XYZ file of C-alpha atoms in Angstrom:
552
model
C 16.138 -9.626 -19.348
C 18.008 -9.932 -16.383
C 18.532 -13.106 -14.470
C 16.185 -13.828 -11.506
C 17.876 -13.231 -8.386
C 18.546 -16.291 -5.760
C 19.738 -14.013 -2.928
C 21.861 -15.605 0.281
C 22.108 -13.912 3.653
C 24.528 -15.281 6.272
C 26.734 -13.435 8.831
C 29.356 -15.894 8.904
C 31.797 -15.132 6.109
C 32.864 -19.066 5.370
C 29.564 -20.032 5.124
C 28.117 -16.926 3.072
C 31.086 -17.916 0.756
C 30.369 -21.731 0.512
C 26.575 -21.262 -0.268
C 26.954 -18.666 -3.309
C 29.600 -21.346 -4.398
C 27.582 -23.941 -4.504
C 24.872 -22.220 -5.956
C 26.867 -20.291 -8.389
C 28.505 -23.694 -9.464
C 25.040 -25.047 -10.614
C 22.562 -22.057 -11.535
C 24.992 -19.288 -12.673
C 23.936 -19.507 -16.001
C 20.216 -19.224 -15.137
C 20.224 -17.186 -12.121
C 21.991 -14.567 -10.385
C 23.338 -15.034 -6.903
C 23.190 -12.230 -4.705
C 25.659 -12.160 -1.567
C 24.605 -10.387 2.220
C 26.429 -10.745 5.493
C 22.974 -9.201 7.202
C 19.177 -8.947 7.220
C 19.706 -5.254 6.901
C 22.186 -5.306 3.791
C 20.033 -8.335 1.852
C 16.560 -5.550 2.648
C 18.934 -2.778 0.857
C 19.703 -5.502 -2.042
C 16.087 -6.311 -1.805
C 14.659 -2.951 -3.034
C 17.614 -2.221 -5.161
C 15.736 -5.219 -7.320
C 12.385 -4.445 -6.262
C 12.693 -0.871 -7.958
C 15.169 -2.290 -10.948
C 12.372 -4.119 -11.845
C 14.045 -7.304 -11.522
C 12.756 -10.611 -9.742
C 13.958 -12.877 -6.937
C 13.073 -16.620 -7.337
C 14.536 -17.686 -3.928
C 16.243 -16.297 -0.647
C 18.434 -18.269 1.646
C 18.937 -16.575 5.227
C 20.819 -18.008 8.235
C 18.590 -18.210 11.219
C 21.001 -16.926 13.779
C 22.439 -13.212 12.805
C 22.495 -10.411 14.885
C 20.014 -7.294 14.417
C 17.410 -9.335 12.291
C 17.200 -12.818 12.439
C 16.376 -15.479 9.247
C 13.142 -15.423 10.046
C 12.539 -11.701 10.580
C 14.207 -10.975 7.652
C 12.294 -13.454 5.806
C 8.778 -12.180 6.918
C 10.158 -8.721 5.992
C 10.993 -9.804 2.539
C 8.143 -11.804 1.943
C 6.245 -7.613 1.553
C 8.587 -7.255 -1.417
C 8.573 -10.540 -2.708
C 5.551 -12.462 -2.080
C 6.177 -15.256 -4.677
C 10.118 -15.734 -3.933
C 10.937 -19.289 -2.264
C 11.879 -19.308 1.094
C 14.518 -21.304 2.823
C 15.999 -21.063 6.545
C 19.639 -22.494 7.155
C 20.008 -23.730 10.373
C 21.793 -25.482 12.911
C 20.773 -29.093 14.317
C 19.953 -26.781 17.819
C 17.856 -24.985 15.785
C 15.603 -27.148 14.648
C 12.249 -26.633 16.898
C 12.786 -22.681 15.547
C 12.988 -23.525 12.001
C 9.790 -25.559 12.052
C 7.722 -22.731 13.666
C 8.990 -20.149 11.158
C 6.952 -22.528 8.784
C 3.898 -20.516 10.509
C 5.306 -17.786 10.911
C 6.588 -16.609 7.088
C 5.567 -19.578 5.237
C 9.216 -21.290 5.087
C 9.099 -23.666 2.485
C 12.097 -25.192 3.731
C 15.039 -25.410 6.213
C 18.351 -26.807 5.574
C 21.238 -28.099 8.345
C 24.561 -26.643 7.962
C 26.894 -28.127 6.629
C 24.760 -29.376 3.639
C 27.844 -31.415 2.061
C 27.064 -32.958 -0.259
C 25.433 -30.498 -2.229
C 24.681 -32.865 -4.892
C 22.744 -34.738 -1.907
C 21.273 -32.235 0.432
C 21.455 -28.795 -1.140
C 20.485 -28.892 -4.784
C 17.359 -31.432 -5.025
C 15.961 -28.918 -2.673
C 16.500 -25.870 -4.666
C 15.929 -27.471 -7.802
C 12.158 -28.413 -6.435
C 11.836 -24.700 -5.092
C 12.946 -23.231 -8.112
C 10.298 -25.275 -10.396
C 7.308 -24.095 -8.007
C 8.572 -20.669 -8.961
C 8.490 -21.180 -12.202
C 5.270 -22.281 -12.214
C 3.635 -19.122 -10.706
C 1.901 -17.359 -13.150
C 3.799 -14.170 -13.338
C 7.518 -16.039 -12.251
C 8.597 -16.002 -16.151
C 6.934 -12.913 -17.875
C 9.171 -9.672 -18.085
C 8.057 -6.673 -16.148
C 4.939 -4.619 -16.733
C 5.668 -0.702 -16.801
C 2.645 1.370 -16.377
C 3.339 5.105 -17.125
C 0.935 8.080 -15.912
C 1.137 10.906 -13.818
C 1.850 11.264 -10.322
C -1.443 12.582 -9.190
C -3.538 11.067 -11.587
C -6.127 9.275 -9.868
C -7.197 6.668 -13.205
C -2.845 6.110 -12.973
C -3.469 5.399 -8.901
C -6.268 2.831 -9.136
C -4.140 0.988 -12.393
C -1.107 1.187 -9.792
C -3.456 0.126 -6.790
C -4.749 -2.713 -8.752
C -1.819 -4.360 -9.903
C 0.025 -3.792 -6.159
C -3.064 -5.201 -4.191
C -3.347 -8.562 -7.038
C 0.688 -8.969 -6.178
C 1.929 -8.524 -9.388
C 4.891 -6.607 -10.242
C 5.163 -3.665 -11.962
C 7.459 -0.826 -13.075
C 5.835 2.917 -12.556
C 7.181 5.725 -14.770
C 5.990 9.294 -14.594
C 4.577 10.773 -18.270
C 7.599 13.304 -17.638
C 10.478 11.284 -17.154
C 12.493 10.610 -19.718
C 12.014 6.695 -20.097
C 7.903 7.480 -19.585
C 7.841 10.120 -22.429
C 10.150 7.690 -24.275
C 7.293 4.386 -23.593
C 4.424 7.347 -24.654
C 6.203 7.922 -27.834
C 6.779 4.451 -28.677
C 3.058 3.623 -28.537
C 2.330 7.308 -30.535
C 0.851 8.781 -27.313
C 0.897 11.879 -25.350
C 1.045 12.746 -21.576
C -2.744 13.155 -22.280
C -3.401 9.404 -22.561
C -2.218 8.036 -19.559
C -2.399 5.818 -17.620
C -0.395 3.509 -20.028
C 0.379 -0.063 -19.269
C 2.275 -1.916 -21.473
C 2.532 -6.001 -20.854
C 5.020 -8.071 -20.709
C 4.720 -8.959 -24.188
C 5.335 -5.121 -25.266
C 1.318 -4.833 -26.236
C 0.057 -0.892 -25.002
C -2.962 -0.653 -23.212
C -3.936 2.391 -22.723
C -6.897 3.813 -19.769
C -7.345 0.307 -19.429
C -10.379 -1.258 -17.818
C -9.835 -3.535 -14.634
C -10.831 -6.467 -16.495
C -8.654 -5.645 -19.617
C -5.769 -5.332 -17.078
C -6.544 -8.262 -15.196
C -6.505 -10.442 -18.429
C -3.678 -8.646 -19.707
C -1.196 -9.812 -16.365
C -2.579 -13.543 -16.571
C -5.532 -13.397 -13.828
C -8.259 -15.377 -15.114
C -11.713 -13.345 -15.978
C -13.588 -16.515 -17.587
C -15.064 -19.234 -16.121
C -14.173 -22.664 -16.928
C -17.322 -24.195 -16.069
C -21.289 -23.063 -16.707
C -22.150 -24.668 -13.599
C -20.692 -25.418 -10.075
C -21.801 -26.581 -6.647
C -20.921 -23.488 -4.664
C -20.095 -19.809 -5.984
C -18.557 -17.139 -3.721
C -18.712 -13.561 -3.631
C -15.843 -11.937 -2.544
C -12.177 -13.015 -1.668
C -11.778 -11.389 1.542
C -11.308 -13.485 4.187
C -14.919 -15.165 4.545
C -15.161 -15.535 1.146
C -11.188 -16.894 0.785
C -12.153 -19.449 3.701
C -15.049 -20.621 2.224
C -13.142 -21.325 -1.106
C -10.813 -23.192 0.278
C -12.940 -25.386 3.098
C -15.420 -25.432 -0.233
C -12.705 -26.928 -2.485
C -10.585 -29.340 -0.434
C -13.965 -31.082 0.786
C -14.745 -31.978 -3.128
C -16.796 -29.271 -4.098
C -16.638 -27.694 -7.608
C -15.714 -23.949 -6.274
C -15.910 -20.730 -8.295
C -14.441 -17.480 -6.428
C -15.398 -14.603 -7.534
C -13.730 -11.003 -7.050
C -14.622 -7.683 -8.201
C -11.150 -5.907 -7.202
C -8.293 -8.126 -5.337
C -7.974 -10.682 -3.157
C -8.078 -10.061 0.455
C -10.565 -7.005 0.628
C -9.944 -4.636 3.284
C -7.867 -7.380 5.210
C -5.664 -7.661 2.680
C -4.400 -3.924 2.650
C -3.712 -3.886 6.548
C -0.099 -3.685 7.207
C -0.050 -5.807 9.768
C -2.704 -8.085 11.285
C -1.629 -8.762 15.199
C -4.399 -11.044 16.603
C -4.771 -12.886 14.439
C -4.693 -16.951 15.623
C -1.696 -18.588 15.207
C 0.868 -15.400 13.719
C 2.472 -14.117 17.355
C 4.642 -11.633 15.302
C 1.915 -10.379 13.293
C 1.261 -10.911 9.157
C 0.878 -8.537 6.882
C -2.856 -8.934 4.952
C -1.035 -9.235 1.596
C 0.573 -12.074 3.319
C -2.108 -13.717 4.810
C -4.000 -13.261 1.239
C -1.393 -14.554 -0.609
C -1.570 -17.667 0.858
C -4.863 -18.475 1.352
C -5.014 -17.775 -1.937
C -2.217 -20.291 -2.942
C -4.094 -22.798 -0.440
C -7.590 -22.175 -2.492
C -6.231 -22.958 -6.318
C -4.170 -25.886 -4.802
C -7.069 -27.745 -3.454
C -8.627 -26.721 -7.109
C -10.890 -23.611 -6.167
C -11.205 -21.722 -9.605
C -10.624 -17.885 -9.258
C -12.209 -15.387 -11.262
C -10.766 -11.837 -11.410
C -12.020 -8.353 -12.010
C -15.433 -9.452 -12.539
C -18.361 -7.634 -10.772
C -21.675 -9.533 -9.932
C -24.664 -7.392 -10.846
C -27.575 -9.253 -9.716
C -28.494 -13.278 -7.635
C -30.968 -14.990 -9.112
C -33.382 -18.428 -8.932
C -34.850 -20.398 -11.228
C -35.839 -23.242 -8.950
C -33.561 -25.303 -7.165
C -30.551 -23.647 -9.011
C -29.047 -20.393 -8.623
C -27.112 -17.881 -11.410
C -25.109 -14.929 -10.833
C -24.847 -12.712 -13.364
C -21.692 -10.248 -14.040
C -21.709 -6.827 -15.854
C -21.257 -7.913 -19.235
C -24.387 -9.770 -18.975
C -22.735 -13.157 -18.490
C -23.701 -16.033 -16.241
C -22.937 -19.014 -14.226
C -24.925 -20.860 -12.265
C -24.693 -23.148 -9.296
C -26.425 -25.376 -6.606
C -25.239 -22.829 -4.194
C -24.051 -19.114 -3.302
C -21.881 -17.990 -0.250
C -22.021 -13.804 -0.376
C -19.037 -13.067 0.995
C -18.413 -9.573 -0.240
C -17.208 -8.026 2.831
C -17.963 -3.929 3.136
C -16.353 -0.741 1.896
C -15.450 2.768 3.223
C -17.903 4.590 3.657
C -17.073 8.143 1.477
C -16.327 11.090 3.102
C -19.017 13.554 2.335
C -17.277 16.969 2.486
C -16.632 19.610 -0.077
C -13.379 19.034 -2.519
C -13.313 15.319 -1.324
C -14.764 13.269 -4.304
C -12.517 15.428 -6.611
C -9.781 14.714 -5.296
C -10.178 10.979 -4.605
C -7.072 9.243 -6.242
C -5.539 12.471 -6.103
C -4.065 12.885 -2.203
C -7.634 11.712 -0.823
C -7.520 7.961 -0.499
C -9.739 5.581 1.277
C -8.384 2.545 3.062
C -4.522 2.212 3.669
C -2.956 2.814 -0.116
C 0.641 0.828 0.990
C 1.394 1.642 -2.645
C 1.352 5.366 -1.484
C 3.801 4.977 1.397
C 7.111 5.907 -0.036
C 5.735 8.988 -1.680
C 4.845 9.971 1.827
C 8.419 10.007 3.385
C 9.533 13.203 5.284
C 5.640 14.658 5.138
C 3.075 14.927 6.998
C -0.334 12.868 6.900
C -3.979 12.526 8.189
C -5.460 9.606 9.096
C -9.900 9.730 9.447
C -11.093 6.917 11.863
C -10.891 5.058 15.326
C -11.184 1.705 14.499
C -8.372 -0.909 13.853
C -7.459 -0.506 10.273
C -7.185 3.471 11.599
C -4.359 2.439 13.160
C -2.917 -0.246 11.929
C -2.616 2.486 8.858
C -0.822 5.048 10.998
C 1.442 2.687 12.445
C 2.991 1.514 9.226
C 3.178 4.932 7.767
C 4.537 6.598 10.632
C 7.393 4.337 9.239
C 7.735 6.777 6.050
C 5.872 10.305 6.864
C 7.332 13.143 9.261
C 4.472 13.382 11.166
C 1.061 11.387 11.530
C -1.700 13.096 12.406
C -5.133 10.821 13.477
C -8.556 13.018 13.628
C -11.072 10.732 15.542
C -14.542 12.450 16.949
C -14.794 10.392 20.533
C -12.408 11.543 22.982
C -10.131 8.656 22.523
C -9.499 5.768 20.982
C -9.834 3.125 23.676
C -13.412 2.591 22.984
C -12.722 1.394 19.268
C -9.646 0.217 18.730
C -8.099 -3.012 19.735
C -5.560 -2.428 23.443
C -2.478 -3.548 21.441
C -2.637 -1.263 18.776
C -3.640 1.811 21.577
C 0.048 0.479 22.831
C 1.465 0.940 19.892
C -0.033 4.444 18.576
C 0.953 5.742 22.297
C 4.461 4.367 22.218
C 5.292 5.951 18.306
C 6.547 9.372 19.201
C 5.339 11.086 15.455
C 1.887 9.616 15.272
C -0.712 12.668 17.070
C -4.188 11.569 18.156
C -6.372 14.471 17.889
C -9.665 13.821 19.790
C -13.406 15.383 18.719
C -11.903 16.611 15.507
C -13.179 16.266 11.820
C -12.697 17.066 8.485
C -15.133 19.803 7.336
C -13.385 20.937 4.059
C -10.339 19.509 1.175
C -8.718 21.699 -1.247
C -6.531 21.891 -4.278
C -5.618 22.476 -7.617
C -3.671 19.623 -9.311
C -3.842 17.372 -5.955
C -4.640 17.695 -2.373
C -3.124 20.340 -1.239
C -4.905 21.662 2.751
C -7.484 20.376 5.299
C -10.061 22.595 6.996
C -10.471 21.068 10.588
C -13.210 21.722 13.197
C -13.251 20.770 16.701
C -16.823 19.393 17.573
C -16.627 20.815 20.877
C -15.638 24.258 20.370
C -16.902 24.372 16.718
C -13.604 26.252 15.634
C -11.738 25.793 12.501
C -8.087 25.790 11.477
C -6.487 25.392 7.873
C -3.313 22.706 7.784
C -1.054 21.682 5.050
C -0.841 18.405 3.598
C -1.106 16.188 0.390
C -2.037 13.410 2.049
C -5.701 12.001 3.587
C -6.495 8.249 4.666
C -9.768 7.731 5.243
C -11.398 5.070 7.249
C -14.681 5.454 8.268
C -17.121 2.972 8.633
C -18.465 0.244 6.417
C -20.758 0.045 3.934
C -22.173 -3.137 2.830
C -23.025 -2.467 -0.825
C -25.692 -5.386 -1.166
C -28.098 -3.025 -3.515
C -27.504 -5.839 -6.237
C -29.451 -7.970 -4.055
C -31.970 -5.669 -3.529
C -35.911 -8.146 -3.883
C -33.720 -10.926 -4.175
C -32.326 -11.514 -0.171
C -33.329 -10.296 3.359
C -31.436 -7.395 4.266
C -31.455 -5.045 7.254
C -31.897 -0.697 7.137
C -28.065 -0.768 6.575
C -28.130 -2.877 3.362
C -26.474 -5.985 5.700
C -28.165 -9.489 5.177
C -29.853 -10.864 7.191
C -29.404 -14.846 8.365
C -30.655 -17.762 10.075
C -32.877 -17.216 13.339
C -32.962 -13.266 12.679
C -35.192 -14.326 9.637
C -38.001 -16.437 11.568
C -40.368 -13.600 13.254
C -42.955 -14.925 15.590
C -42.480 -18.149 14.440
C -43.286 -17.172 10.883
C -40.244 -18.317 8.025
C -39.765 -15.828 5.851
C -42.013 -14.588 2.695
C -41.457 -17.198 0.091
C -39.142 -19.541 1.654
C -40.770 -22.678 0.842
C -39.295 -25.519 2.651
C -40.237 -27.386 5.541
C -37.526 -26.112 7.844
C -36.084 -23.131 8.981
C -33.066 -21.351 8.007
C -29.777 -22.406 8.956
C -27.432 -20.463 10.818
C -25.890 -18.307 7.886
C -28.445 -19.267 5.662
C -30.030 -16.044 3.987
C -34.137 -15.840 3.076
C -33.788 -17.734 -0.590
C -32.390 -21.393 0.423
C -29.144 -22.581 -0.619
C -28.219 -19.001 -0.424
C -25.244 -17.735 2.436
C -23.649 -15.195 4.122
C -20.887 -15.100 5.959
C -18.479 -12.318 7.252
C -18.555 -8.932 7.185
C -21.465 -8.220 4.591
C -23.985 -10.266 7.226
C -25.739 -8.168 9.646
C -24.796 -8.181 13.367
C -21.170 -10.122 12.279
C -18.085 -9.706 14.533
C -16.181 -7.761 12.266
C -12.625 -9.483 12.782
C -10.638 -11.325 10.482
C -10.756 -14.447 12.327
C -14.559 -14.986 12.462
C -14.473 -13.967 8.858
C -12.662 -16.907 7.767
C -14.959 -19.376 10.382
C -18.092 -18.308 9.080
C -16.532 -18.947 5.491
C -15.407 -22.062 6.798
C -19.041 -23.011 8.391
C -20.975 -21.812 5.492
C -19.466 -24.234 3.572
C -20.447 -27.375 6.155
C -24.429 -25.425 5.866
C -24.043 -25.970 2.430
C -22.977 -29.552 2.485
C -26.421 -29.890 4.693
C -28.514 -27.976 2.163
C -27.129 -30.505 -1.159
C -27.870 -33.269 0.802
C -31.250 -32.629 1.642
C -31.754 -31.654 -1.917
């Protein structure tokens, strides 16, 4: 194995020099130091890593340089290594901007220049940085290489789940030499991808989500039998409520089905959201309120789907797939929505295959120099086609109202307008998707004219609408014709609780139609579907629930 990198950025040559001295002088033998003199250069040294395999454990950048400053370059970096410690050198007139970066990209530090003596004011620092490194779960293990075919789609959703749980991986097609090499060496053919093989050198081979998430150290079994709270979902609500759950003493089980974050956490960049004036990217935003959930002592199951809610008096169990349970004082449903499918010919076929629903970053460098097509209006529409217009020729939006303005945030309008090889195309639709071995061409109608034309591409993002997918709590919960659940006042109809209920009060705010039982976020009908009031109905649900055990 490779050393871990510990990679220093400075424009000044003395001081470039003097830093990967010191460093060099006391963690040579462990790590290797890695030299830039600008943001640029250490992004180039970045992805040389990043596709090497290798890992970073810690990244030094001067905040004043010209083209990209520290703390652009550090927010940039943070997309290719989440986990790498971050530290900002600066000068004593530099202060006030070094402690708002801490908001900005999650600095973990900032050191003055000079930092003589080293022994003093350099290395305690990096020695506590590089021990909370260490400690991350996947910090020590060697790399995972997963082997399959390009347009495989069981090969995309192994890929898709190991890029959207942040852990890294190596991908080699079936027919490359060091792929057919890995097949041989676990006596397989190109027939048996996908192949993962762990850190450890074991071969898994079509695995399951919850053989891979055990395999790359997520937990899949609970600690406990029984908890205060359980939540549903780690998107944002249900992230929010985990932590506000476990840092005010309650014993908090989080429960995911795919990855944390949920649609949030694939947008390329979130702009409005409170607090971020530069933007974060939802794997960046997940990532830490992740972090900030297992440090207050939220427990985090992965890769486990809950198939049915239910009560046996005052307690509550949810039970998973494998016909498994845990039970609690308290639920918060927090599992968000999903994209609605696109119901034209060729599509389901070729899901996984050059048809993919939400924004597939893992997908982005395969798309560079082509062109793309991006289905929906709405925010994640665009934030989509704004970070792969980074990549592809040509993006192509297909919307059916005549423009976006009516569902799409102003700023990001701004932004589509201002990117000279992103195309809105207005009253269009997809009516048809062929190909052979992957996507291949679009049939295209124009809803006013009803005519058709045939265009090339390999490449469809789809984005339309939300689904809740509540059927699981179908004669258990209230829910609306959409499948959304219903809450609080919309349950009391002339006056009358609802059917069941039981208690000598009516439901709280978020509270759904079996007590002790809430929603909160996207999956609740007649939510404002933004990130932000995600995460403060997680937050409230959590005081609701504190109300409920104490009246219990």
């Amino acid at each position: 194995m490779t050393h871990p990198a510990i990679l220093t950025v400075d424009d000044d040559p003395a001081v470039s020099r003097a830093v990967a001295r010191d460093l060099r002088r006391r963690y040579g033998e462990r790590y290797r130091v890695v030299r830039a003199a600008t943001g640029l250069e250490a992004l180039d040294a970045l992805r040389e890593i990043k596709l090497r395999g290798e890992q970073v454990a810690l990244l030094l950048a001067d905040y004043r340089m010209p083209q990209m400053n520290g703390v652009q370059f550090l927010e940039a970096a943070m997309d290719l290594f989440p986990r790498a410690r971050r530290v900002l050198l600066t000068a004593y007139a530099d202060t006030d901007a070094a402690i708002s970066a801490i908001n900005v990209v999650d600095v973990d530090h900032y050191l003055l220049k000079p930092w003589n003596p080293p022994e003093e004011q350099l290395y305690p620092v990096v020695d506590a940085l590089l021990d909370v490194w260490l400690a991350s779960p996947d910090a020590t293990s060697a790399e995972i290489r997963v082997v399959g075919h390009r347009w495989s789609a069981p090969s995309y959703k192994v890929r898709d789940f190991l890029a959207r749980n942040l852990v890294p991986y190596r991908w080699h097609l079936a027919d490359d030499p060091e792929g057919a090499r890995l097949l041989s060496a676990a006596g397989l053919t190109g027939a048996d991808v996908p192949l993962v093989v762990t850190a450890e050198g074991k071969s898994l081979v079509q695995p399951s989500e919850a053989e891979l998430a055990a395999s790359v150290g997520l937990t899949i079994t609970p600690a406990a039998d029984f908890y205060d709270v359980i939540v549903i979902g780690a998107g944002p609500a249900g992230l929010g409520a985990a932590v506000y759950g476990a840092s005010e003493g309650l014993r908090t089980v989080l429960v995911e089905r795919r990855a944390t974050g949920g649609q949030a956490g694939q947008s390329s960049r979130i702009e409005n959201y409170l607090g971020f004036p530069d933007g974060v990217s939802g794997s960046q935003l997940t990532e830490r309120a992740r972090r900030q959930a297992l440090k207050f002592g939220a427990e985090l199951l992965s890769a486990r789907e809950v198939v049915a809610l239910e009560n046996t008096g005052s307690t509550r169990v949810v039970r998973f797939a494998d016909d498994t349970r845990i039970a609690a004082h308290s639920v918060v449903l927090a599992t968000g929505v999903s994209y609605r499918m696109l119901d034209v010919p060729g599509c389901a076929d070729l899901t996984g295959r050059g048809v993919f629903y939400g924004s597939a970053a893992t997908e982005a460098a395969n798309c560079a120099g082509q062109e793309i097509y991006v289905v929906g209006g709405a925010n994640s529409a665009g934030q989509a086609a704004v970070y792969f217009a980074r990549y592809a020729s040509h993006v192509h939006i297909l919307i059916r109202a005549e423009d976006l303005r009516s569902s799409m945030s102003q700023y990001l309008v701004g932004q589509i307008e201002a990117i000279d090889n992103i195309t809105v195309h207005p009253f269009t639709q997809v009516c048809a998707s062929e190909g052979d071995e992957h996507l291949e061409r679009l049939t295209l109608i124009d809803a006013r004219t009803g005519n058709t034309r045939l265009v090339e591409t390999s490449w469809l993002f789809i984005f339309i609408g939300a689904e809740p997918r509540t059927d699981w709590l179908d004669g258990v919960v209230a829910r609306d014709s959409r499948g959304f659940v219903v809450t609080g006042p919309d349950l009391v109809v002339e006056g009358r609780r609802p059917a069941g209920w039981g208690l000598p009060r009516d439901p709280y705010h978020l509270e759904c139609s079996v007590p002790g039982v809430f929603a909160a976020g996207d999956v609740r009908a007649d939510s404002v579907k933004r990130v932000a009031s995600a995460v403060g109905e997680g937050a409230m649900a959590i005081s609701l629930v504190h109300r409920y055990l104490e009246a219990q």
